[in-house]
PDB file of C-alpha atoms in Angstrom:
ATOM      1  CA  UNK N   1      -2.042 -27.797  -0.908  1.00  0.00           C
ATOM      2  CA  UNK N   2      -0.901 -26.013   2.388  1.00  0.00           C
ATOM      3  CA  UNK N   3       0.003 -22.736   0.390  1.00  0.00           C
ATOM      4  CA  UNK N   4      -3.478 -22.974  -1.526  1.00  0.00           C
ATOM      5  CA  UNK N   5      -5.427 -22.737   2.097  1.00  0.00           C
ATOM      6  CA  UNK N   6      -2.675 -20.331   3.444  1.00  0.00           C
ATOM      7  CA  UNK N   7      -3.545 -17.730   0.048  1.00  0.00           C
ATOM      8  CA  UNK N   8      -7.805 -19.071  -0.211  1.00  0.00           C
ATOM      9  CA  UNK N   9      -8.233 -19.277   4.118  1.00  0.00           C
ATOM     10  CA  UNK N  10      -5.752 -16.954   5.720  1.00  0.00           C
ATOM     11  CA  UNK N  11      -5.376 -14.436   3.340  1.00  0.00           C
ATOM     12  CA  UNK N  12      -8.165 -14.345   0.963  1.00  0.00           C
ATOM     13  CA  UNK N  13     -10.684 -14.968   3.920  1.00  0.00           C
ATOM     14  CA  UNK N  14     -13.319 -17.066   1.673  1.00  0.00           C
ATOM     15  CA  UNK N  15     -14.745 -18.761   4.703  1.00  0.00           C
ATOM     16  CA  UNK N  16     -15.914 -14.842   5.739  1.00  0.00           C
ATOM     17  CA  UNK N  17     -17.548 -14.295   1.965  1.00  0.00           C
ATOM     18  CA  UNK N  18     -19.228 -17.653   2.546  1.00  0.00           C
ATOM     19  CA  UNK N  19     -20.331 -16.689   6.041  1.00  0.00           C
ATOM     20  CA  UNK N  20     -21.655 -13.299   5.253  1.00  0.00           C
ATOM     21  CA  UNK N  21     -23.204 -14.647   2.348  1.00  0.00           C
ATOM     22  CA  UNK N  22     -25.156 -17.009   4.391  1.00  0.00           C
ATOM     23  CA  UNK N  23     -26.150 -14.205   6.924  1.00  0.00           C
ATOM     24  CA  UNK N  24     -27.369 -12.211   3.551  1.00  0.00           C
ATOM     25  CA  UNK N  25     -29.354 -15.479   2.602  1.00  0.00           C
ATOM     26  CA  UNK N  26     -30.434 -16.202   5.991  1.00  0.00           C
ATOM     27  CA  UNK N  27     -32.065 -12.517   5.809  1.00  0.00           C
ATOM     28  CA  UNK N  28     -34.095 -13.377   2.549  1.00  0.00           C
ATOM     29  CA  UNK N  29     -31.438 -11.170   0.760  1.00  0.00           C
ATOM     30  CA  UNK N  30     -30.482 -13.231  -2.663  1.00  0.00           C
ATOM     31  CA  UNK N  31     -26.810 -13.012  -3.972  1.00  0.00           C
ATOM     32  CA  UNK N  32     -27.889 -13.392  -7.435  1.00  0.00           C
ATOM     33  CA  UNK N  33     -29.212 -10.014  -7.316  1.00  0.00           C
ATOM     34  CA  UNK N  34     -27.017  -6.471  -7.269  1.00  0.00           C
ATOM     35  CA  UNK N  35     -28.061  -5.417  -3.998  1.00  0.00           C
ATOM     36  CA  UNK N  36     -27.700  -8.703  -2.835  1.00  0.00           C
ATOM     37  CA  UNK N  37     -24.312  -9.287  -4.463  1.00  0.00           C
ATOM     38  CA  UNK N  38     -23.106  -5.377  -3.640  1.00  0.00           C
ATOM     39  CA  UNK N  39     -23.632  -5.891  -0.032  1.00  0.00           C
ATOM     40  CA  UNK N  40     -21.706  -9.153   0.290  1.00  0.00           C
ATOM     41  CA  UNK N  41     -18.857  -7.585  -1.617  1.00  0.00           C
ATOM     42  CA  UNK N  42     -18.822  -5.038   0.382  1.00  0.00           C
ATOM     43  CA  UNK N  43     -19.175  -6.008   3.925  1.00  0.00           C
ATOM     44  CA  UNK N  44     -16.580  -9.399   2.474  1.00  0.00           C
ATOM     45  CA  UNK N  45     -13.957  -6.286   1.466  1.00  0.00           C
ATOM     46  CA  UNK N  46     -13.890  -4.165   3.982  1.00  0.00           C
ATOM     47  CA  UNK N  47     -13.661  -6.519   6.971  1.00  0.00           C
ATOM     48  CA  UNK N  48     -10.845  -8.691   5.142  1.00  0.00           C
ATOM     49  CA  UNK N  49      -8.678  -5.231   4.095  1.00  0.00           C
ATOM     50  CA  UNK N  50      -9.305  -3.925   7.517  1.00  0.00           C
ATOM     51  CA  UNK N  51      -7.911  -7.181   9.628  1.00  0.00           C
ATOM     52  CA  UNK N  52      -4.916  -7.592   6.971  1.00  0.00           C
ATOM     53  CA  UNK N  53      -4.403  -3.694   7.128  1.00  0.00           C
ATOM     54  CA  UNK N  54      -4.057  -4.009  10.921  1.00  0.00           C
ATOM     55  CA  UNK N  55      -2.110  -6.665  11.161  1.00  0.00           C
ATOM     56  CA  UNK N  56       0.446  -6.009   8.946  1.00  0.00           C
ATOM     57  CA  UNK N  57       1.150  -2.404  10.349  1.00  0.00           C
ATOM     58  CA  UNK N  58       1.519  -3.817  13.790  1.00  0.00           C
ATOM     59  CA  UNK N  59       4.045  -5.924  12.609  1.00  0.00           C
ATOM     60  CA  UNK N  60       6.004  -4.181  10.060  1.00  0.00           C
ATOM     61  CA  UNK N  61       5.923  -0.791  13.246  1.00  0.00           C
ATOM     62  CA  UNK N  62       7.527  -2.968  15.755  1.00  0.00           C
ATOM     63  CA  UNK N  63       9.418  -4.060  13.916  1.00  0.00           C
ATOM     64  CA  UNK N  64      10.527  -0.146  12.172  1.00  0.00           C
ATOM     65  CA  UNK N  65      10.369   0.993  16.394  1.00  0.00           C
ATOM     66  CA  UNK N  66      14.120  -0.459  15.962  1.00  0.00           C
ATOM     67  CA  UNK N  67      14.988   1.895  12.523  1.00  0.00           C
ATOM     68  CA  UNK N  68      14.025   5.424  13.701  1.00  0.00           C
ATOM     69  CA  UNK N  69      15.337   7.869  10.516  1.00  0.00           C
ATOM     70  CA  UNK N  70      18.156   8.909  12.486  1.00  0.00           C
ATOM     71  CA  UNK N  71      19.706   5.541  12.221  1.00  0.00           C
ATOM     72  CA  UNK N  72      18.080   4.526   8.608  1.00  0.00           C
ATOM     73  CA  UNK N  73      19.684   7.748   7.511  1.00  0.00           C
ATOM     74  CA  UNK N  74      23.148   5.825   8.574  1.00  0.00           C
ATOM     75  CA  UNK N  75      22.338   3.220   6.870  1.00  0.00           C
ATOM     76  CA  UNK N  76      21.395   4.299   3.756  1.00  0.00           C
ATOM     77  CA  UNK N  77      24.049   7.270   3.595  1.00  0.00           C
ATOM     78  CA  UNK N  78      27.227   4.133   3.028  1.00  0.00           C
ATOM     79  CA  UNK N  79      25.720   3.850  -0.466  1.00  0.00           C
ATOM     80  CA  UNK N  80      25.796   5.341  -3.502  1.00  0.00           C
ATOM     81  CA  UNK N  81      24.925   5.162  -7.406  1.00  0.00           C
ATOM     82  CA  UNK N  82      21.849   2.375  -8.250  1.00  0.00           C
ATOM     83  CA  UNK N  83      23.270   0.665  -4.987  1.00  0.00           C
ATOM     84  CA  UNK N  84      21.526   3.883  -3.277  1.00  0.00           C
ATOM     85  CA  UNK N  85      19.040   3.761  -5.122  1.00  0.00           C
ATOM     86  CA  UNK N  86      17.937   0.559  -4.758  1.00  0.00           C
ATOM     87  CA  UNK N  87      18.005   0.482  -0.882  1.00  0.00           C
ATOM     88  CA  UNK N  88      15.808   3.123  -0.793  1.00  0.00           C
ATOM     89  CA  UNK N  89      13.480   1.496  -3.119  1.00  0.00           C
ATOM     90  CA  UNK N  90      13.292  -1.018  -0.627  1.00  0.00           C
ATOM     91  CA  UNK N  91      13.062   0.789   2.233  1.00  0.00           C
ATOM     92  CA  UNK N  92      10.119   2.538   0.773  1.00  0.00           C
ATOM     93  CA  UNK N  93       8.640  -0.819   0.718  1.00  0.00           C
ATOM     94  CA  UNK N  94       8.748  -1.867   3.908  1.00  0.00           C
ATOM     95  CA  UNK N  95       7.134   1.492   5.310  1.00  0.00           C
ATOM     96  CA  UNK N  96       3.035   1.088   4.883  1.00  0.00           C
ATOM     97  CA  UNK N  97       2.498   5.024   4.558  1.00  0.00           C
ATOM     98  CA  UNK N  98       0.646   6.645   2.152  1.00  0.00           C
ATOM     99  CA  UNK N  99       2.337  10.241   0.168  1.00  0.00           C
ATOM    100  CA  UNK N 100       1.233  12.506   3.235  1.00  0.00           C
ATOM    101  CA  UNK N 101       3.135  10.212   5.346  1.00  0.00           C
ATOM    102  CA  UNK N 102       6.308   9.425   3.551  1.00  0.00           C
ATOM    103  CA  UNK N 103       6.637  12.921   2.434  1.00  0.00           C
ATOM    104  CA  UNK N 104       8.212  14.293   6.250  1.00  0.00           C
ATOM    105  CA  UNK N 105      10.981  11.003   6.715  1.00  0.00           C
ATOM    106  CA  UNK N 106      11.443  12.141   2.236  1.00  0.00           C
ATOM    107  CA  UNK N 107      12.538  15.476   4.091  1.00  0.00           C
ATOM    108  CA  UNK N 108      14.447  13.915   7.075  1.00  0.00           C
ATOM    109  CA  UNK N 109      16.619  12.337   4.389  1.00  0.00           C
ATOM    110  CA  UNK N 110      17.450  14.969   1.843  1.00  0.00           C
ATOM    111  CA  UNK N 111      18.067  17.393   4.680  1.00  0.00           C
ATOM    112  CA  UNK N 112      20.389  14.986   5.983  1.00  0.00           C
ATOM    113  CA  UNK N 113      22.241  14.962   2.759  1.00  0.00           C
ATOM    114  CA  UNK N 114      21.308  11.719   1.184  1.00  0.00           C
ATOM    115  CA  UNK N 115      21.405  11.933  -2.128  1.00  0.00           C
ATOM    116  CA  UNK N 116      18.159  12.752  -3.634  1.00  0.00           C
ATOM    117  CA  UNK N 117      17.493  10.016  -6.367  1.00  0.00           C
ATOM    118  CA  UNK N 118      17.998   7.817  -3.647  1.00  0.00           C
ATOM    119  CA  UNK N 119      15.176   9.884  -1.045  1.00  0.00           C
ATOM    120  CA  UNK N 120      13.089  10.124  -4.478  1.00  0.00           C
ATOM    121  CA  UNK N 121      13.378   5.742  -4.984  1.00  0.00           C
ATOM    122  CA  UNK N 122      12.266   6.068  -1.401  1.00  0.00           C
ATOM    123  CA  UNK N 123       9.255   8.917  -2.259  1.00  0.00           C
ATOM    124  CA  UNK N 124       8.494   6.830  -5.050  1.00  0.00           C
ATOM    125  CA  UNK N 125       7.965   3.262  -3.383  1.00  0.00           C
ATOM    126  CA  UNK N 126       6.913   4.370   0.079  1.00  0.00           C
ATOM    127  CA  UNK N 127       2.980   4.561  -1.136  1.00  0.00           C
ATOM    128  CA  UNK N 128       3.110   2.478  -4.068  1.00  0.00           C
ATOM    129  CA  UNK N 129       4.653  -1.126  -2.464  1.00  0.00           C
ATOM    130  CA  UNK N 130       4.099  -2.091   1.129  1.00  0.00           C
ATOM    131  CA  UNK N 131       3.878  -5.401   3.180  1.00  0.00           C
ATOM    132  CA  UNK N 132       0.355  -4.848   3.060  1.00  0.00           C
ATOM    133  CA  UNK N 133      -0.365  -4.477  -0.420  1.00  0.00           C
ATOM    134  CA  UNK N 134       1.274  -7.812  -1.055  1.00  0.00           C
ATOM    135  CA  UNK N 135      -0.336  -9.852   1.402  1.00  0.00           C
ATOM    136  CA  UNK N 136      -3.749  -7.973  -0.274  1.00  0.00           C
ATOM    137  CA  UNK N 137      -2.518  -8.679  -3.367  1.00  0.00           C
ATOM    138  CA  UNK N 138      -1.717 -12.096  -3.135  1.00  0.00           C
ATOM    139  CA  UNK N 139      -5.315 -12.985  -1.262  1.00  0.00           C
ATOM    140  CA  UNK N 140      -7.055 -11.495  -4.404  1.00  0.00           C
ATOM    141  CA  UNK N 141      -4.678 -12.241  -7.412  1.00  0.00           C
ATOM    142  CA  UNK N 142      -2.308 -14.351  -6.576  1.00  0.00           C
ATOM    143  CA  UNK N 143       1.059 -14.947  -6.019  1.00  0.00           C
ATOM    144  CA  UNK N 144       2.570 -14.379  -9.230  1.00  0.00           C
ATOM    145  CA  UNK N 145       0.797 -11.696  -9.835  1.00  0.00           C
ATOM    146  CA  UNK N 146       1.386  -9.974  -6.319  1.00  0.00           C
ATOM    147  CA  UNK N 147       4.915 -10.672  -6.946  1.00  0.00           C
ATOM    148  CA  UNK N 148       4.809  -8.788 -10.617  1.00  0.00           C
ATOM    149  CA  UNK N 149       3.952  -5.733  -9.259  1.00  0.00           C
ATOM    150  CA  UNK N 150       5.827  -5.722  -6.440  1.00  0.00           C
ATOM    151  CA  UNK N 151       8.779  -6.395  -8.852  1.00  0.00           C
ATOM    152  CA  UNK N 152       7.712  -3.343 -11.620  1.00  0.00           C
ATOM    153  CA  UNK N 153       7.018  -1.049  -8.447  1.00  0.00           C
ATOM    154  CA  UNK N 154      10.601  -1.292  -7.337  1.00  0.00           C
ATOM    155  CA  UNK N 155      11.786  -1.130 -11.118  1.00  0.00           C
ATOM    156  CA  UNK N 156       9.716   2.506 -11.510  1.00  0.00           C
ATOM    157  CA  UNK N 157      11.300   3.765  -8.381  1.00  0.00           C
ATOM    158  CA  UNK N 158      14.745   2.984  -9.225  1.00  0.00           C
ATOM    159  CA  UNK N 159      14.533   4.358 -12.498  1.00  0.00           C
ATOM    160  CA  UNK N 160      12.690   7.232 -11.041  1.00  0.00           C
ATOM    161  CA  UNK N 161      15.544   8.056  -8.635  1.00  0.00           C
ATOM    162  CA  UNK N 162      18.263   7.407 -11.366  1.00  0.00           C
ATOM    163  CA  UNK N 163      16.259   9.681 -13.361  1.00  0.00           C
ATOM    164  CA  UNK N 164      15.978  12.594 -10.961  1.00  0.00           C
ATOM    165  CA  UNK N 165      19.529  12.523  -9.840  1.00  0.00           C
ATOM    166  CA  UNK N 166      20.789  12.253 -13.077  1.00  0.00           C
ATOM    167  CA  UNK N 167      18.958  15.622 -14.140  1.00  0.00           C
ATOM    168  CA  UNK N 168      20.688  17.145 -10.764  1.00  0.00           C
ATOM    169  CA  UNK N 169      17.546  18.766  -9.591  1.00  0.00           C
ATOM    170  CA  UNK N 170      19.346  19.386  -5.883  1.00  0.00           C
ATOM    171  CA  UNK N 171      19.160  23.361  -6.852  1.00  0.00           C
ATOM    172  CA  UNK N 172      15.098  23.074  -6.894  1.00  0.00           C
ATOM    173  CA  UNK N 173      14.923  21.848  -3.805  1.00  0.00           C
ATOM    174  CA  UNK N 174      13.090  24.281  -1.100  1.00  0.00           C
ATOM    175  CA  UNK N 175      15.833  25.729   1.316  1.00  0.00           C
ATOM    176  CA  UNK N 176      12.971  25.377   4.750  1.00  0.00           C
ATOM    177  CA  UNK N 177      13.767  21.505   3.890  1.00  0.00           C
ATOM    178  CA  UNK N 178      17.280  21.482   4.803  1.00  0.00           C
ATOM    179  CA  UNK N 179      16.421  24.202   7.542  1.00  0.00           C
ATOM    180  CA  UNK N 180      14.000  22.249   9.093  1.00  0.00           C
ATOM    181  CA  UNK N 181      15.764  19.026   9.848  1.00  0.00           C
ATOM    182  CA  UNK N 182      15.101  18.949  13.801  1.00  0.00           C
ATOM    183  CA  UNK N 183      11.514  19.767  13.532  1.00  0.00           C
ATOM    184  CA  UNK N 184      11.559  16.111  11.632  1.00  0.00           C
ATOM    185  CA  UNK N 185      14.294  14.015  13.199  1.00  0.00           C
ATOM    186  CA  UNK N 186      12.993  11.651  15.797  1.00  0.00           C
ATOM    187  CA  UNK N 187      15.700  10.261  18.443  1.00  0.00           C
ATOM    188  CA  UNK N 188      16.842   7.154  18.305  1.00  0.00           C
ATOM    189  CA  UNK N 189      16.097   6.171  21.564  1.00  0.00           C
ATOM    190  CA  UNK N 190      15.880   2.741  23.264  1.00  0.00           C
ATOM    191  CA  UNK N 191      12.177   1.908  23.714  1.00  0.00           C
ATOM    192  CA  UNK N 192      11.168  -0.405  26.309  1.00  0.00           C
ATOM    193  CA  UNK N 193       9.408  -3.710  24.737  1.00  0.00           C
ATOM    194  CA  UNK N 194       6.380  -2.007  26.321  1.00  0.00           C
ATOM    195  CA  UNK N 195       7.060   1.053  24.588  1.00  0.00           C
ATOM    196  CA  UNK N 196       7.200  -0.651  21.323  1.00  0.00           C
ATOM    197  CA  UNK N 197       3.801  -2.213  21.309  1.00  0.00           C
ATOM    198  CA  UNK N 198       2.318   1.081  22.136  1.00  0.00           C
ATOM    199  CA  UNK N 199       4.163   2.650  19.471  1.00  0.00           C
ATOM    200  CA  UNK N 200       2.903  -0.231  16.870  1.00  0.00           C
ATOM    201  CA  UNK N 201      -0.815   0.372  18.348  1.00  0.00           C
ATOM    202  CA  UNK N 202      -0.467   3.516  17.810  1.00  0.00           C
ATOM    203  CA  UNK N 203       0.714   3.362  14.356  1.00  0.00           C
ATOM    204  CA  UNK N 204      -2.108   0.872  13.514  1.00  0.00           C
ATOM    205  CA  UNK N 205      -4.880   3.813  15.069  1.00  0.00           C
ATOM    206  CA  UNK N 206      -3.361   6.571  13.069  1.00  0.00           C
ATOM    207  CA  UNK N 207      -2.779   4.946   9.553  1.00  0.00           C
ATOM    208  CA  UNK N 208      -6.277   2.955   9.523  1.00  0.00           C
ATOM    209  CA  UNK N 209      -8.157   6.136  10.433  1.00  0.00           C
ATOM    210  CA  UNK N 210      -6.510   7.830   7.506  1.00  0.00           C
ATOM    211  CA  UNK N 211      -6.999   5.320   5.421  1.00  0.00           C
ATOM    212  CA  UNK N 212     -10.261   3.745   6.164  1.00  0.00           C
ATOM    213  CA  UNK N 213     -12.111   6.366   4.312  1.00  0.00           C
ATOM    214  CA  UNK N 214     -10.542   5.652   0.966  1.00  0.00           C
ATOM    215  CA  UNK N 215     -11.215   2.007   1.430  1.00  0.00           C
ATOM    216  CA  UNK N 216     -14.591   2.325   2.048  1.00  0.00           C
ATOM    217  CA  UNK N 217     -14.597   4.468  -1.368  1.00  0.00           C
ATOM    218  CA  UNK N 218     -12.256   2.219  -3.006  1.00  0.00           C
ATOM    219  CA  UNK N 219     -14.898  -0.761  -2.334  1.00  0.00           C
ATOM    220  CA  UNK N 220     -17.808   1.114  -3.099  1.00  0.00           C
ATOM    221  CA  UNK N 221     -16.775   1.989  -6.536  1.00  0.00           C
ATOM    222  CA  UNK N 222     -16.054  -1.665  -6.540  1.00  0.00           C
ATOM    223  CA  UNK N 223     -18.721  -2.960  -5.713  1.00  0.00           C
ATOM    224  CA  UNK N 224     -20.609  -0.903  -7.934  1.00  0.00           C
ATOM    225  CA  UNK N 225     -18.536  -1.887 -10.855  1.00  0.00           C
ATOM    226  CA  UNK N 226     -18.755  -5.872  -9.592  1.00  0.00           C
ATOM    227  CA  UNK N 227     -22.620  -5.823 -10.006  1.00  0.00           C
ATOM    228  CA  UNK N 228     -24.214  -3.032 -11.650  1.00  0.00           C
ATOM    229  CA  UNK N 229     -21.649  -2.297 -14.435  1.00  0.00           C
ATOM    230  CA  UNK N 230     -22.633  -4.244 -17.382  1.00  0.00           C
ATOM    231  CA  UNK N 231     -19.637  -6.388 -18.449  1.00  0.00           C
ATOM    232  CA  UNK N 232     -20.007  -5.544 -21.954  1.00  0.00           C
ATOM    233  CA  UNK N 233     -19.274  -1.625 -21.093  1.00  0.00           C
ATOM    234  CA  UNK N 234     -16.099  -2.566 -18.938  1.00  0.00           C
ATOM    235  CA  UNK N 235     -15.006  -4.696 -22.197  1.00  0.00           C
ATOM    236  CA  UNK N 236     -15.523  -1.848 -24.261  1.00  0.00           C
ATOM    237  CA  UNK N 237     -13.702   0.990 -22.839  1.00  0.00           C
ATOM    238  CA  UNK N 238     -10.965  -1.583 -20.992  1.00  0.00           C
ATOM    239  CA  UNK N 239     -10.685  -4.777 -22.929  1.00  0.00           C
ATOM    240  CA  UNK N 240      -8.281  -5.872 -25.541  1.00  0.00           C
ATOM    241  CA  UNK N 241     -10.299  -4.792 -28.315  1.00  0.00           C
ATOM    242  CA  UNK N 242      -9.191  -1.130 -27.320  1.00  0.00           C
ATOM    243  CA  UNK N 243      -6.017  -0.299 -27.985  1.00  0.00           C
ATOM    244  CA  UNK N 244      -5.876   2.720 -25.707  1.00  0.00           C
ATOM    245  CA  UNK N 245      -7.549   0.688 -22.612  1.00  0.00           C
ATOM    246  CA  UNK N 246      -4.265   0.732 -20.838  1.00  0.00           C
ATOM    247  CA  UNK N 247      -3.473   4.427 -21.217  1.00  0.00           C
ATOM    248  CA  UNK N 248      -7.546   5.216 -20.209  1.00  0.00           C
ATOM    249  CA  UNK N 249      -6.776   2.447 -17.368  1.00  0.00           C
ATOM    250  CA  UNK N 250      -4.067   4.789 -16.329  1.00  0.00           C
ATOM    251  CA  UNK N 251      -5.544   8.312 -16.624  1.00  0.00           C
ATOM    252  CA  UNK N 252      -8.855   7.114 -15.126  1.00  0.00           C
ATOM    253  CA  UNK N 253      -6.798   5.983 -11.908  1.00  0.00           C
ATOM    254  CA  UNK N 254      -4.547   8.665 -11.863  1.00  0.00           C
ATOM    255  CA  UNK N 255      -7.523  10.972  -9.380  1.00  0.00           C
ATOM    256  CA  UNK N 256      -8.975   7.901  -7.769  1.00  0.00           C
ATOM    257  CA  UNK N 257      -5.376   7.032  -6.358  1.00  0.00           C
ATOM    258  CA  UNK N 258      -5.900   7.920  -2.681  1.00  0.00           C
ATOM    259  CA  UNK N 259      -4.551   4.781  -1.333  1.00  0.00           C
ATOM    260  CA  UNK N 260      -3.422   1.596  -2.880  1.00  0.00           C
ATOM    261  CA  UNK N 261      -6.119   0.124  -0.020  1.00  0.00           C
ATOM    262  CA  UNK N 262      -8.696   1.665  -1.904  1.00  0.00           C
ATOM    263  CA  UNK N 263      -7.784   0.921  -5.154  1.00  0.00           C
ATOM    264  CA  UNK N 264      -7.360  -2.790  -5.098  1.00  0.00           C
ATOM    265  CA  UNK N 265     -10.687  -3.288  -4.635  1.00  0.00           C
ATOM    266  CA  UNK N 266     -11.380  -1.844  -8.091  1.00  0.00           C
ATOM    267  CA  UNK N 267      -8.871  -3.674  -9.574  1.00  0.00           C
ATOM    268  CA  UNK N 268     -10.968  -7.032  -8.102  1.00  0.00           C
ATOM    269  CA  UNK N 269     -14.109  -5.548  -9.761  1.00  0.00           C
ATOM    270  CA  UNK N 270     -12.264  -4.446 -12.855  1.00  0.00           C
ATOM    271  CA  UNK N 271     -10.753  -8.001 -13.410  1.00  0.00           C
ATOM    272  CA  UNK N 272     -14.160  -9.536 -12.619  1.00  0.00           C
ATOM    273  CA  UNK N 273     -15.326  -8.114 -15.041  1.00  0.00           C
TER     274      UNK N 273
END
């Protein structure tokens, strides 16, 4: 019971759909009808990603103000083999950046030496899985579900860094990267509890104004898909009855995939559907 209103309330936010639905009604607008229904899903979409976006990078950057690189780097350089693998997997996880983001700490760590299946499990997981995504996943799909992908996310980037270091691509590797490891290191300094705060605000400014845009995409292209897509078409091209729906799924995404912010919303519509 207390878990249902934690996932329906706290995360999912339906008391917000039901209030700006009744601000839509209140306004003569009818939910019944696409513009209607568009504009609820909308305005309901963006406000709820934008207060769990927020949230969760204010508390997931205070609490990474105590792991600059220079000490992750010492953490993650005692293991090797999967072992290495999987921590940075899950250290990848527990950053909310997207690929522009993740790709300058990526450098940090190979030019520190890490090995670089274990930077790649990192590369791999830093965009795909974060805190974020499965507090957004779990107020739209549920727990299990949240948990699922979570789970497979982690499996791809272990297998991806296994994968990489196995085919010992450490020749490839640009020589500025290993050149260029002070222009990217960040001191690990003691921050003042003051200094922390302001270091989490700022992280919450800089990642939401990079990724606002793509969720305002992300829920337009859902919200056109939610009510002005004919179900029958989605069932066509995406639904059991075609075998290939999961490979189109896949290629279809493959450009859209800006930000897993943006994304999710699509997935809502898609599954709506």
């Amino acid at each position: 019971m207390y878990w249902n209103f934690f996932q329906e309330q706290i995360l999912g936010m339906k008391w917000l759909n039901k209030f700006i639905g009744e601000c839509l009604e209140a306004r003569g607008l009818s939910l019944d009808s696409k513009i209607g229904g568009s504009i609820q899903f909308f305005v309901y979409d963006v406000i709820k990603i934008a207060i769990l976006l927020c949230v969760l990078i204010f508390i997931v950057s205070f609490i990474q103000s105590y792991f600059p690189p220079e000490r992750s780097r010492r953490i993650m350089g005692r293991f090797r083999g999967i072992q290495a693998n999987i921590i940075g997997a899950l250290l990848g996880a527990l950053t909310p950046f997207c690929s522009c983001s993740s790709i300058p700490i990526f450098m940090g760590f190979t030019s520190a030496g890490l090995p670089l299946g274990m930077t790649f499990s990192f590369l791999i997981s830093s965009p795909m899985i974060n805190p974020g995504s499965l507090v957004l996943l779990m107020s739209i799909f549920g727990t299990k579900i949240a948990l699922a992908y979570i789970l497979i996310g982690l499996l791809l980037a272990v297998l991806g860094g296994i994968i990489i270091e196995k085919l010992h691509m450490e020749q490839y590797v640009e020589e500025f990267v290993y050149s260029n490891v002070s222009s990217i290191d960040i001191e690990n300094e003691k921050l003042t509890m003051k200094q922390r705060l302001i270091f989490s605000l700022e992280k919450v400014f800089d990642t939401f104004k990079s990724v606002f845009p793509y969720i305002l995409i992300g829920v337009g292209i859902g919200a056109l898909i939610h009510n002005w897509i004919p179900e029958n078409f989605i069932k066509i091209i995406l639904g059991n009855d075609n075998p290939f729906g999961v490979v189109l799924a896949t290629v279809v995404g493959v450009p859209i995939y800006a930000d897993i912010f943006g994304t999710i919303p699509i997935a809502e519509a898609l599954l709506a559907k």
